[in-house]
Amino acid sequence: MPLVLGIESTAHTFGVGIASEKGEILANVNSVYRPIAGGIKPSEAAEHHSRVAPVVLRRALEAAGVSLDSIDAIAVALGPGLGPCLRVGATLARYLASLLGKPLVPVNHAVAHIEIARLSTGLKDPVVVYVAGGNTVITTFVEGRYRVFGETLDIALGNLMDTFAREVGLGFPGVPKVEELAARGKNLIPLPYSVKGQDVSYSGLLTAALRLYREKRYSLEDLCYSLVETAYSMLVEVAERALAHTGKSEVVLTGGVARSPVLSDKLAKMARARGARFAAVDPELAGDNGAMIAYTGALAYASGLTIPVEESRVRPLWRLDEVEVPWRRQTSAAIT
Amino acid sequence: MAEADVCRDYLDLLERIAGLEASRVIGVGAEALLIEGYLGGLHVVAKYRVPKVYRAEQLDAHLRRFRTALEAKLLGRAAAAGVNVPHVIYVDAEEGLLVLTYIEGERMKELLQSGCEDAEKLAGEIGYMVGVLHNEGIIHGDLTTSNIIVQGGRPYIIDFGLGFFSHRTEDAGVDLHLFKRALESTHPSLVEGIFSRFIEGYRSARGSVAEEVLRKVEEIRMRGRYVAQRRRKLFW
């Protein structure tokens, strides 16, 4: 059974995972950079990653109980993400691949979130709702790739919630704190509900919510409740459009915001009303992590996807729908 | 499946609200249920925006009311401008219900696929109608050959569910761009002939403004609105 070591460093998390193509996860060690104040500073996050990299790597090998020699390939998330952060992971991956003479496997971070969710939930061919600090995408597999059916036109859902929480003094991470207050809110305040065809737009919602907060006309509980209701309903609506359009019968939630019980509940209700199945990724694997890169790298490696070290430039703007997904073609052929 | 039961519940409801005699469920979309039937002897299609259990009741009620009323206004304004669209027979925005005249005929999509002699003439008429809509500040939002029905040799534009009012050149440009994209994906071999006649008709309705919109269409295409422009915004 070939083992792949995967490295994640696209944003605030530096992680190393070890996994096989069959979905055995032998190690998943992660270290998250926390800014003292404000949002992520790419250069500081990159410094954090370089500092913790050797320790995280060693702990992952210890957890898996394997030596570097028994690893068959090195996978790395080359994008999308923050350039300085990506370079830390890529540098370590190139070094290990060169040192050990093992193949290097390029992994798209978004594809990894999808694959780990399919593994974790057992759903075969779902409409995927991928929500995190930097991403909000509705996607599903069509003809060899994950096609984007809808996405945010400006900021991501996680970014909306984190920024709001920070500005009103709730701290990081934003989603659980805002949801906690939202549970005590009762009155729905009208906020911009911006669904444009298949896409959503969150920046106007953030501006409006912050303006209302500063005007102090409403309780923070009611404001959080209205923000959560509006932002999540927009997302579920476009997910439902994708489900109706593609005729698929499964919905999966993945990414850092997948830990939200409120969002899960809304998606589950939508899916039930349409006779579809719903599941969210295991909370342990929801945020950025090394295991998802290792597992997706193992799938790619089994399909013969490798990259020469000299071509392994980082790809900060690497779009999900540019990535060929050859292992899905094989699985769907095997099923039919 | 449970869906059939759900549909029956809705049909009962529609009969209660509007006195509609339903004969057939045409489709279950993401947002609405489409039902063919009769209302006071008139052949109609009812579009029922289904309440969504995942949304807070107040938000759900607002969205269904707002969207149903907007769609009715768009259709009313379009009809008054002389564009061939279904006529609004009955609106109950509170219930999310819109009843329209049933347009009998074949969809432009199937007509083109089966090889239609009048295709280019029809394209000219459609272009003219879209031009009139844009003159009125009506953006359709989902112009595809599935949303054009040919009845007795005349094209009708249907489904204003994604429509809105705007006089911006950008919005008109996106409308035309989406129509061209739809032609390219569904009828690749016919694009040139159909789209040039469509533009001819559009020009005759809009006059000199048309050139501005067409420049915008080219700009939207060149900047790769659906790839390059967004990718800068999506990831950080």
Coordinates of C-alpha atoms in Angstrom, one line a residue:
Chain A
M1 CA 0.0 0.0 0.0
P2 CA 1.8 3.2 -1.2
L3 CA 2.0 5.9 1.5
V4 CA 2.0 9.6 0.7
L5 CA 3.1 12.4 3.0
G6 CA 1.1 15.6 2.4
I7 CA 2.1 19.1 3.3
E8 CA -0.5 21.9 3.8
S9 CA 0.6 25.6 4.2
T10 CA -1.9 27.6 2.1
A11 CA -3.0 30.1 4.8
H12 CA -2.9 30.0 8.6
T13 CA -2.3 26.3 9.1
F14 CA 0.9 24.4 8.6
G15 CA 0.1 20.7 8.6
V16 CA 1.6 17.3 7.7
G17 CA -0.4 14.2 7.1
I18 CA 0.4 10.7 6.0
A19 CA -2.3 8.7 4.2
S20 CA -2.9 5.9 1.7
E21 CA -5.1 5.9 -1.4
K22 CA -7.6 3.6 0.4
G23 CA -8.2 6.4 2.9
E24 CA -6.2 5.2 5.8
I25 CA -5.0 8.3 7.7
L26 CA -1.9 7.4 9.7
A27 CA -1.0 10.9 10.8
N28 CA -2.6 14.4 10.8
V29 CA -0.5 17.0 12.7
N30 CA -1.3 20.7 12.4
S31 CA -0.1 24.0 13.8
V32 CA -2.3 27.1 13.4
Y33 CA -0.8 30.6 13.3
R34 CA -2.9 33.0 15.4
P35 CA -2.3 36.7 14.9
I36 CA -2.1 38.8 18.1
A37 CA -4.5 41.3 16.6
G38 CA -6.3 41.8 13.3
G39 CA -6.3 39.3 10.4
I40 CA -3.5 37.1 8.9
K41 CA -0.3 38.8 7.9
P42 CA 1.1 36.6 5.2
S43 CA 4.7 37.2 6.1
E44 CA 4.1 36.5 9.8
A45 CA 2.2 33.3 9.0
A46 CA 5.0 32.2 6.7
E47 CA 7.5 32.8 9.6
H48 CA 5.3 30.7 11.8
H49 CA 5.2 27.9 9.3
S50 CA 9.0 27.8 8.8
R51 CA 9.5 27.8 12.6
V52 CA 7.1 24.9 13.3
A53 CA 7.7 22.8 10.1
P54 CA 10.5 20.5 11.5
V55 CA 8.5 19.8 14.6
V56 CA 5.2 19.1 12.8
L57 CA 7.0 16.8 10.3
R58 CA 8.7 14.9 13.1
R59 CA 5.5 14.5 15.1
A60 CA 3.6 13.3 12.0
L61 CA 6.2 10.6 11.3
E62 CA 6.1 9.6 15.0
A63 CA 2.3 9.4 15.0
A64 CA 2.3 7.2 11.9
G65 CA 5.2 5.1 13.2
V66 CA 7.0 5.2 9.9
S67 CA 10.3 6.5 8.7
L68 CA 10.8 8.9 5.8
D69 CA 12.2 6.1 3.8
S70 CA 9.0 4.2 3.8
I71 CA 7.1 7.1 2.3
D72 CA 6.4 6.6 -1.4
A73 CA 5.6 10.1 -2.6
I74 CA 5.5 13.7 -1.3
A75 CA 2.3 15.7 -1.9
V76 CA 2.0 19.4 -1.4
A77 CA -0.7 22.0 -1.7
L78 CA 0.7 24.3 -4.4
G79 CA -2.4 26.6 -4.2
P80 CA -4.6 28.4 -4.0
G81 CA -3.4 30.5 -1.1
L82 CA -1.1 33.1 0.2
G83 CA 2.2 33.2 -1.7
P84 CA 4.6 33.5 1.2
C85 CA 2.8 30.7 3.1
L86 CA 2.6 28.4 0.1
R87 CA 6.4 28.8 -0.5
V88 CA 7.2 27.3 2.9
G89 CA 5.3 24.1 2.2
A90 CA 6.6 23.9 -1.3
T91 CA 10.2 24.4 -0.3
L92 CA 9.9 21.6 2.3
A93 CA 8.2 19.3 -0.2
R94 CA 10.8 19.9 -2.9
Y95 CA 13.6 19.3 -0.4
L96 CA 12.1 16.0 0.8
A97 CA 11.4 14.8 -2.7
S98 CA 15.0 15.6 -3.8
L99 CA 16.6 14.3 -0.7
L100 CA 14.7 11.0 -0.7
G101 CA 14.5 10.7 -4.5
K102 CA 10.7 10.3 -4.3
P103 CA 8.1 11.8 -6.7
L104 CA 6.5 15.1 -6.0
V105 CA 2.6 15.3 -6.3
P106 CA 0.9 18.6 -6.8
V107 CA -2.4 19.0 -4.9
N108 CA -5.0 21.7 -5.2
H109 CA -6.2 22.8 -1.7
A110 CA -9.8 23.1 -2.7
V111 CA -9.9 19.6 -4.3
A112 CA -8.4 18.2 -1.1
H113 CA -11.2 19.7 1.0
I114 CA -13.7 18.0 -1.4
E115 CA -11.9 14.6 -1.4
I116 CA -11.5 14.4 2.4
A117 CA -15.2 15.2 2.7
R118 CA -16.2 12.4 0.4
L119 CA -13.9 10.0 2.3
S120 CA -15.2 11.2 5.7
T121 CA -18.9 11.1 4.8
G122 CA -19.0 8.2 2.3
L123 CA -21.0 10.3 -0.1
K124 CA -20.1 9.3 -3.7
D125 CA -21.1 12.1 -6.0
P126 CA -22.4 15.1 -4.0
V127 CA -23.0 18.7 -4.7
V128 CA -20.2 20.2 -2.6
V129 CA -20.6 23.3 -0.4
Y130 CA -17.0 24.4 0.4
V131 CA -16.9 27.3 2.9
A132 CA -13.9 28.6 4.7
G133 CA -12.1 31.8 5.6
G134 CA -11.0 32.3 2.1
N135 CA -13.4 30.3 0.0
T136 CA -17.1 30.0 -0.7
V137 CA -17.8 27.7 -3.6
I138 CA -20.7 25.4 -4.7
T139 CA -19.2 22.7 -6.9
T140 CA -19.8 19.3 -8.2
F141 CA -18.1 16.7 -10.4
V142 CA -19.0 16.9 -14.1
E143 CA -16.9 15.5 -17.0
G144 CA -13.5 15.1 -15.3
R145 CA -13.5 18.2 -13.1
Y146 CA -15.1 19.9 -10.2
R147 CA -17.1 22.5 -12.0
V148 CA -18.0 25.7 -10.2
F149 CA -21.8 26.3 -10.1
G150 CA -21.7 29.2 -7.8
E151 CA -19.3 31.2 -5.7
T152 CA -18.9 34.4 -3.9
L153 CA -18.3 37.4 -6.1
D154 CA -16.3 39.2 -3.3
I155 CA -15.5 38.0 0.2
A156 CA -15.8 34.4 1.6
L157 CA -18.4 33.4 4.2
G158 CA -15.7 32.7 6.8
N159 CA -14.1 36.1 6.1
L160 CA -17.5 37.8 6.6
M161 CA -18.1 36.1 9.9
D162 CA -14.5 36.6 11.2
T163 CA -14.4 40.2 10.2
F164 CA -17.7 40.9 11.8
A165 CA -16.8 39.1 15.0
R166 CA -13.5 41.0 15.2
E167 CA -15.0 44.4 14.6
V168 CA -17.7 43.9 17.3
G169 CA -15.1 42.5 19.7
L170 CA -16.1 38.9 19.7
G171 CA -12.6 37.6 18.7
F172 CA -11.5 34.7 16.6
P173 CA -12.7 32.4 15.3
G174 CA -15.9 34.3 14.3
V175 CA -18.4 31.6 13.4
P176 CA -18.9 29.9 16.8
K177 CA -19.0 33.2 18.7
V178 CA -21.5 34.8 16.3
E179 CA -23.6 31.7 16.3
E180 CA -23.7 31.6 20.1
L181 CA -25.1 35.1 20.3
A182 CA -27.4 34.4 17.3
A183 CA -29.0 31.6 19.2
R184 CA -30.3 34.3 21.7
G185 CA -31.5 36.6 18.9
K186 CA -35.2 36.8 18.1
N187 CA -35.9 39.7 15.7
L188 CA -34.9 39.5 12.1
I189 CA -33.4 42.8 10.9
P190 CA -33.6 43.3 7.2
L191 CA -30.1 43.0 5.7
P192 CA -28.9 42.8 2.0
Y193 CA -29.8 39.4 0.7
S194 CA -27.6 39.2 -2.4
V195 CA -28.0 36.2 -4.7
K196 CA -27.1 36.9 -8.3
G197 CA -28.1 33.9 -10.3
Q198 CA -25.8 31.1 -9.0
D199 CA -23.5 33.5 -7.1
V200 CA -23.6 35.2 -3.8
S201 CA -22.1 38.5 -2.7
Y202 CA -21.3 39.1 1.0
S203 CA -19.4 42.4 1.1
G204 CA -22.6 44.5 1.2
L205 CA -23.9 42.4 4.0
L206 CA -20.8 42.9 6.0
T207 CA -20.9 46.7 5.5
A208 CA -24.6 46.9 6.4
A209 CA -24.2 44.7 9.5
L210 CA -21.3 46.8 10.8
R211 CA -23.1 50.0 10.1
L212 CA -26.1 48.8 12.1
Y213 CA -23.8 47.7 14.9
R214 CA -22.2 51.2 15.1
E215 CA -25.7 52.9 15.1
K216 CA -26.5 50.8 18.2
R217 CA -30.2 50.6 17.3
Y218 CA -30.3 46.8 17.7
S219 CA -29.0 44.3 20.2
L220 CA -25.9 42.4 19.2
E221 CA -27.9 39.2 19.6
D222 CA -30.5 40.2 17.1
L223 CA -27.8 41.5 14.7
C224 CA -25.9 38.2 14.9
Y225 CA -29.1 36.2 14.4
S226 CA -30.0 38.3 11.3
L227 CA -26.4 38.0 9.9
V228 CA -26.4 34.3 10.3
E229 CA -29.9 33.8 8.9
T230 CA -29.2 36.0 5.9
A231 CA -25.7 34.8 5.0
Y232 CA -26.5 31.0 5.4
S233 CA -29.8 31.2 3.6
M234 CA -28.1 32.8 0.6
L235 CA -25.6 29.9 0.5
V236 CA -28.3 27.2 0.9
E237 CA -30.3 28.8 -1.9
V238 CA -27.5 28.5 -4.4
A239 CA -26.7 25.0 -3.2
E240 CA -30.3 24.1 -3.9
R241 CA -30.0 25.6 -7.4
A242 CA -27.0 23.4 -8.1
L243 CA -28.8 20.4 -6.8
A244 CA -31.9 21.1 -9.0
H245 CA -29.8 21.8 -12.0
T246 CA -27.5 18.8 -11.8
G247 CA -30.1 16.3 -10.6
K248 CA -27.7 14.9 -8.1
S249 CA -29.0 13.4 -4.8
E250 CA -26.3 14.1 -2.3
V251 CA -25.0 17.3 -0.6
V252 CA -21.8 17.6 1.4
L253 CA -20.4 20.4 3.5
T254 CA -16.7 20.9 3.8
G255 CA -14.1 23.6 4.8
G256 CA -13.5 25.4 8.1
V257 CA -17.1 26.7 8.3
A258 CA -18.4 23.1 8.0
R259 CA -18.1 22.8 11.8
S260 CA -21.1 25.2 12.0
P261 CA -24.1 23.2 13.3
V262 CA -26.4 26.0 12.2
L263 CA -25.3 25.8 8.6
S264 CA -25.4 22.0 8.7
D265 CA -29.0 22.1 9.9
K266 CA -30.1 24.4 7.1
L267 CA -28.5 22.3 4.4
A268 CA -29.9 19.2 5.9
K269 CA -33.4 20.7 5.9
M270 CA -33.0 21.8 2.2
A271 CA -31.7 18.3 1.2
R272 CA -34.5 16.5 3.0
A273 CA -37.2 18.7 1.3
R274 CA -35.7 17.6 -2.1
G275 CA -35.2 14.0 -1.1
A276 CA -31.4 14.2 -1.1
R277 CA -28.9 13.0 1.5
F278 CA -26.8 15.4 3.4
A279 CA -23.6 15.1 5.5
A280 CA -20.9 17.3 6.8
V281 CA -17.2 16.4 6.9
D282 CA -15.8 15.2 10.2
P283 CA -15.1 18.3 12.3
E284 CA -11.5 17.1 12.8
L285 CA -11.0 17.3 9.0
A286 CA -13.0 20.4 8.4
G287 CA -10.3 23.1 8.7
D288 CA -7.1 23.1 6.7
N289 CA -5.1 20.0 7.5
G290 CA -2.2 17.9 6.3
A291 CA -4.2 14.7 6.1
M292 CA -6.4 16.0 3.3
I293 CA -3.4 16.9 1.2
A294 CA -1.8 13.4 1.9
Y295 CA -5.0 11.6 1.0
T296 CA -5.7 13.6 -2.2
G297 CA -2.0 13.3 -3.1
A298 CA -2.3 9.5 -2.7
L299 CA -5.3 9.5 -5.1
A300 CA -3.4 11.6 -7.6
Y301 CA -0.3 9.6 -7.2
A302 CA -2.2 6.4 -7.9
S303 CA -3.5 8.0 -11.1
G304 CA 0.1 8.8 -12.1
L305 CA 0.0 12.5 -11.4
T306 CA 3.4 13.8 -10.4
I307 CA 5.4 17.0 -11.1
P308 CA 9.2 17.6 -11.7
V309 CA 10.7 19.7 -8.9
E310 CA 11.7 22.4 -11.3
E311 CA 8.1 22.9 -12.4
S312 CA 6.6 22.9 -8.9
R313 CA 6.0 26.7 -8.7
V314 CA 3.4 27.8 -6.2
R315 CA 0.0 28.8 -7.7
P316 CA -1.7 31.3 -5.4
L317 CA -4.7 31.7 -7.8
W318 CA -5.0 28.1 -8.9
R319 CA -8.7 27.7 -9.6
L320 CA -10.6 24.6 -8.6
D321 CA -12.1 24.1 -12.1
E322 CA -8.7 24.1 -13.8
V323 CA -7.7 20.8 -12.1
E324 CA -8.1 17.5 -13.8
V325 CA -9.5 14.8 -11.5
P326 CA -8.5 11.5 -13.2
W327 CA -9.3 9.3 -10.1
R328 CA -13.0 10.3 -10.2
R329 CA -13.2 9.1 -13.8
Q330 CA -11.9 5.7 -12.7
T331 CA -14.3 5.4 -9.8
S332 CA -17.4 6.4 -11.7
A333 CA -16.4 3.9 -14.5
A334 CA -16.0 1.2 -11.8
I335 CA -19.4 1.9 -10.4
T336 CA -21.3 1.8 -13.7
Chain B
M1 CA -41.1 9.2 -3.4
A2 CA -42.0 11.9 -0.9
E3 CA -41.8 14.5 -3.6
A4 CA -45.1 13.4 -5.2
D5 CA -46.9 13.8 -1.8
V6 CA -45.3 17.3 -1.5
C7 CA -46.6 18.2 -4.9
R8 CA -50.1 17.1 -4.2
D9 CA -50.2 19.2 -1.1
Y10 CA -49.2 22.2 -3.1
L11 CA -51.8 21.5 -5.8
D12 CA -54.5 21.4 -3.1
L13 CA -53.2 24.7 -1.8
L14 CA -53.3 26.3 -5.3
E15 CA -56.8 25.2 -5.9
R16 CA -57.8 26.7 -2.6
I17 CA -56.0 30.0 -3.2
A18 CA -56.6 30.6 -6.8
G19 CA -59.3 28.2 -7.9
L20 CA -56.8 26.6 -10.2
E21 CA -57.7 23.3 -11.8
A22 CA -54.3 21.7 -12.1
S23 CA -53.7 19.2 -14.8
R24 CA -50.0 18.5 -14.7
V25 CA -46.8 19.4 -12.8
I26 CA -44.4 20.8 -15.5
G27 CA -41.4 21.0 -13.3
V28 CA -39.9 21.3 -9.9
G29 CA -37.2 24.0 -10.0
A30 CA -34.9 25.0 -7.2
E31 CA -37.2 27.9 -6.3
A32 CA -40.6 27.2 -7.7
L33 CA -43.1 24.6 -8.8
L34 CA -44.6 25.0 -12.3
I35 CA -48.1 23.7 -12.8
E36 CA -50.1 23.6 -16.0
G37 CA -53.9 24.0 -15.5
Y38 CA -57.0 26.0 -16.1
L39 CA -58.3 29.1 -14.4
G40 CA -61.8 30.2 -15.3
G41 CA -61.5 28.2 -18.5
L42 CA -58.2 29.9 -19.5
H43 CA -55.2 27.6 -20.2
V44 CA -52.6 28.8 -17.7
V45 CA -49.3 28.0 -16.0
A46 CA -49.0 28.6 -12.3
K47 CA -45.6 29.4 -10.8
Y48 CA -45.6 28.7 -7.1
R49 CA -42.6 29.8 -5.1
V50 CA -42.4 27.1 -2.5
P51 CA -41.8 28.1 1.1
K52 CA -38.3 27.1 2.2
V53 CA -38.1 25.4 5.6
Y54 CA -34.4 26.3 5.9
R55 CA -35.0 30.0 6.0
A56 CA -36.4 32.1 8.9
E57 CA -40.1 32.5 8.2
Q58 CA -39.9 36.3 8.0
L59 CA -37.0 36.2 5.5
D60 CA -38.7 33.5 3.5
A61 CA -42.0 35.4 3.3
H62 CA -40.2 38.6 2.3
L63 CA -38.2 36.9 -0.5
R64 CA -41.1 35.1 -1.9
R65 CA -43.3 38.1 -1.8
F66 CA -40.6 40.4 -3.3
R67 CA -39.6 38.1 -6.1
T68 CA -43.1 37.2 -7.1
A69 CA -44.1 40.9 -7.2
L70 CA -41.0 41.8 -9.2
E71 CA -41.6 39.0 -11.7
A72 CA -45.2 40.2 -12.2
K73 CA -44.0 43.8 -12.7
L74 CA -41.4 42.8 -15.2
L75 CA -43.9 40.8 -17.2
G76 CA -46.5 43.5 -17.1
R77 CA -44.1 46.2 -18.2
A78 CA -42.8 43.9 -21.0
A79 CA -46.3 43.2 -22.2
A80 CA -47.2 46.9 -22.2
A81 CA -44.1 47.6 -24.3
G82 CA -45.4 45.2 -26.9
V83 CA -43.0 42.3 -26.2
N84 CA -44.4 38.8 -26.6
V85 CA -44.5 37.4 -23.1
P86 CA -47.0 35.4 -21.1
H87 CA -49.7 37.6 -19.7
V88 CA -50.2 37.9 -15.9
I89 CA -53.6 36.5 -15.0
Y90 CA -53.3 36.4 -11.2
V91 CA -50.8 37.5 -8.6
D92 CA -50.8 36.6 -5.0
A93 CA -47.4 37.9 -3.8
E94 CA -48.1 37.0 -0.2
E95 CA -48.5 33.4 -1.2
G96 CA -45.7 33.5 -3.8
L97 CA -48.1 32.6 -6.6
L98 CA -48.1 33.9 -10.1
V99 CA -50.5 32.6 -12.8
L100 CA -49.7 33.3 -16.4
T101 CA -51.2 32.5 -19.8
Y102 CA -49.9 29.2 -21.1
I103 CA -47.7 29.6 -24.2
E104 CA -48.3 26.6 -26.5
G105 CA -45.6 25.9 -28.9
E106 CA -42.1 24.5 -29.2
R107 CA -39.0 25.7 -27.4
M108 CA -36.4 27.6 -29.6
K109 CA -33.9 25.0 -28.3
E110 CA -35.6 22.1 -29.9
L111 CA -36.5 24.0 -33.0
L112 CA -32.9 24.8 -33.6
Q113 CA -31.8 21.3 -32.9
S114 CA -34.2 19.8 -35.3
G115 CA -33.2 22.3 -38.0
C116 CA -35.7 25.2 -38.5
E117 CA -35.9 27.1 -41.7
D118 CA -37.1 30.3 -40.1
A119 CA -34.4 30.2 -37.4
E120 CA -32.6 33.4 -38.6
K121 CA -35.9 35.3 -39.1
L122 CA -36.9 34.3 -35.6
A123 CA -33.5 35.4 -34.2
G124 CA -34.1 38.8 -35.7
E125 CA -37.4 39.1 -34.0
I126 CA -36.0 37.9 -30.7
G127 CA -33.2 40.4 -30.9
Y128 CA -35.7 43.2 -31.5
M129 CA -37.8 42.1 -28.5
V130 CA -34.7 42.0 -26.3
G131 CA -33.8 45.5 -27.5
V132 CA -37.3 46.7 -26.6
L133 CA -36.9 45.1 -23.1
H134 CA -33.6 46.9 -22.6
N135 CA -35.1 50.2 -23.8
E136 CA -37.7 49.7 -21.0
G137 CA -34.9 49.0 -18.5
I138 CA -35.9 45.3 -18.2
I139 CA -33.0 42.9 -17.9
H140 CA -34.1 39.3 -18.4
G141 CA -31.2 37.7 -16.6
D142 CA -31.5 34.2 -18.1
L143 CA -31.7 34.5 -21.9
T144 CA -31.4 31.0 -23.3
T145 CA -33.0 29.1 -26.1
S146 CA -34.9 27.2 -23.5
N147 CA -36.6 30.4 -22.4
I148 CA -38.0 31.2 -25.9
I149 CA -41.1 29.5 -27.1
V150 CA -42.4 29.8 -30.7
Q151 CA -46.1 29.9 -30.9
G152 CA -47.7 30.2 -34.3
G153 CA -44.5 31.4 -35.8
R154 CA -44.0 34.1 -33.2
P155 CA -41.3 33.9 -30.5
Y156 CA -42.3 34.5 -26.9
I157 CA -39.8 35.2 -24.1
I158 CA -40.6 33.4 -20.8
D159 CA -39.3 33.0 -17.3
F160 CA -38.3 36.4 -15.9
G161 CA -37.4 34.7 -12.6
L162 CA -33.9 36.1 -12.6
G163 CA -34.9 39.5 -14.1
F164 CA -34.6 42.9 -12.7
F165 CA -34.9 46.6 -13.7
S166 CA -31.8 48.4 -14.8
H167 CA -30.7 50.9 -17.4
R168 CA -27.0 50.2 -17.0
T169 CA -25.1 49.3 -20.1
E170 CA -23.2 46.7 -18.2
D171 CA -26.4 44.8 -17.3
A172 CA -27.7 44.9 -20.9
G173 CA -24.2 43.7 -22.0
V174 CA -24.3 40.8 -19.6
D175 CA -27.8 39.8 -20.9
L176 CA -26.5 39.6 -24.5
H177 CA -23.3 37.9 -23.4
L178 CA -25.2 35.2 -21.6
F179 CA -27.5 34.7 -24.6
K180 CA -24.4 34.2 -26.9
R181 CA -22.8 31.9 -24.4
A182 CA -26.0 29.8 -24.3
L183 CA -26.0 29.6 -28.1
E184 CA -22.4 28.6 -28.1
S185 CA -22.9 25.8 -25.6
T186 CA -26.2 24.5 -27.0
H187 CA -26.0 25.2 -30.8
P188 CA -22.3 25.7 -31.6
S189 CA -22.7 25.4 -35.4
L190 CA -25.5 28.0 -35.6
V191 CA -24.0 30.7 -33.5
E192 CA -22.7 33.0 -36.3
G193 CA -25.9 33.1 -38.3
I194 CA -28.3 33.3 -35.4
F195 CA -26.4 35.8 -33.3
S196 CA -25.7 38.3 -36.2
R197 CA -29.5 38.3 -37.0
F198 CA -30.2 38.7 -33.3
I199 CA -27.9 41.7 -33.2
E200 CA -29.6 43.2 -36.3
G201 CA -32.9 43.1 -34.6
Y202 CA -31.4 44.4 -31.4
R203 CA -29.9 47.4 -33.3
S204 CA -33.2 48.2 -35.0
A205 CA -34.9 48.5 -31.6
R206 CA -32.2 50.4 -29.8
G207 CA -30.6 52.7 -32.4
S208 CA -27.2 54.2 -31.5
V209 CA -27.3 52.9 -27.9
A210 CA -26.9 49.4 -29.3
E211 CA -23.3 50.1 -30.3
E212 CA -22.4 51.0 -26.7
V213 CA -23.9 47.8 -25.4
L214 CA -22.1 45.7 -28.1
R215 CA -18.8 47.3 -27.1
K216 CA -19.6 46.2 -23.6
V217 CA -20.4 42.7 -24.7
E218 CA -17.0 42.5 -26.4
E219 CA -15.4 44.0 -23.2
I220 CA -17.1 41.4 -21.0
R221 CA -15.9 38.6 -23.3
M222 CA -12.3 40.0 -23.5
R223 CA -11.9 40.4 -19.8
G224 CA -13.0 36.8 -19.3
R225 CA -15.6 37.9 -16.7
Y226 CA -16.2 34.3 -15.7
V227 CA -12.6 33.3 -15.2
A228 CA -9.9 35.9 -15.0
Q229 CA -11.7 38.7 -13.4
R230 CA -13.2 36.6 -10.6
R231 CA -10.0 34.6 -9.9
R232 CA -8.4 37.8 -8.6
K233 CA -11.2 38.3 -6.2
L234 CA -11.8 34.8 -5.0
F235 CA -8.7 33.7 -3.3
W236 CA -6.6 35.6 -0.9

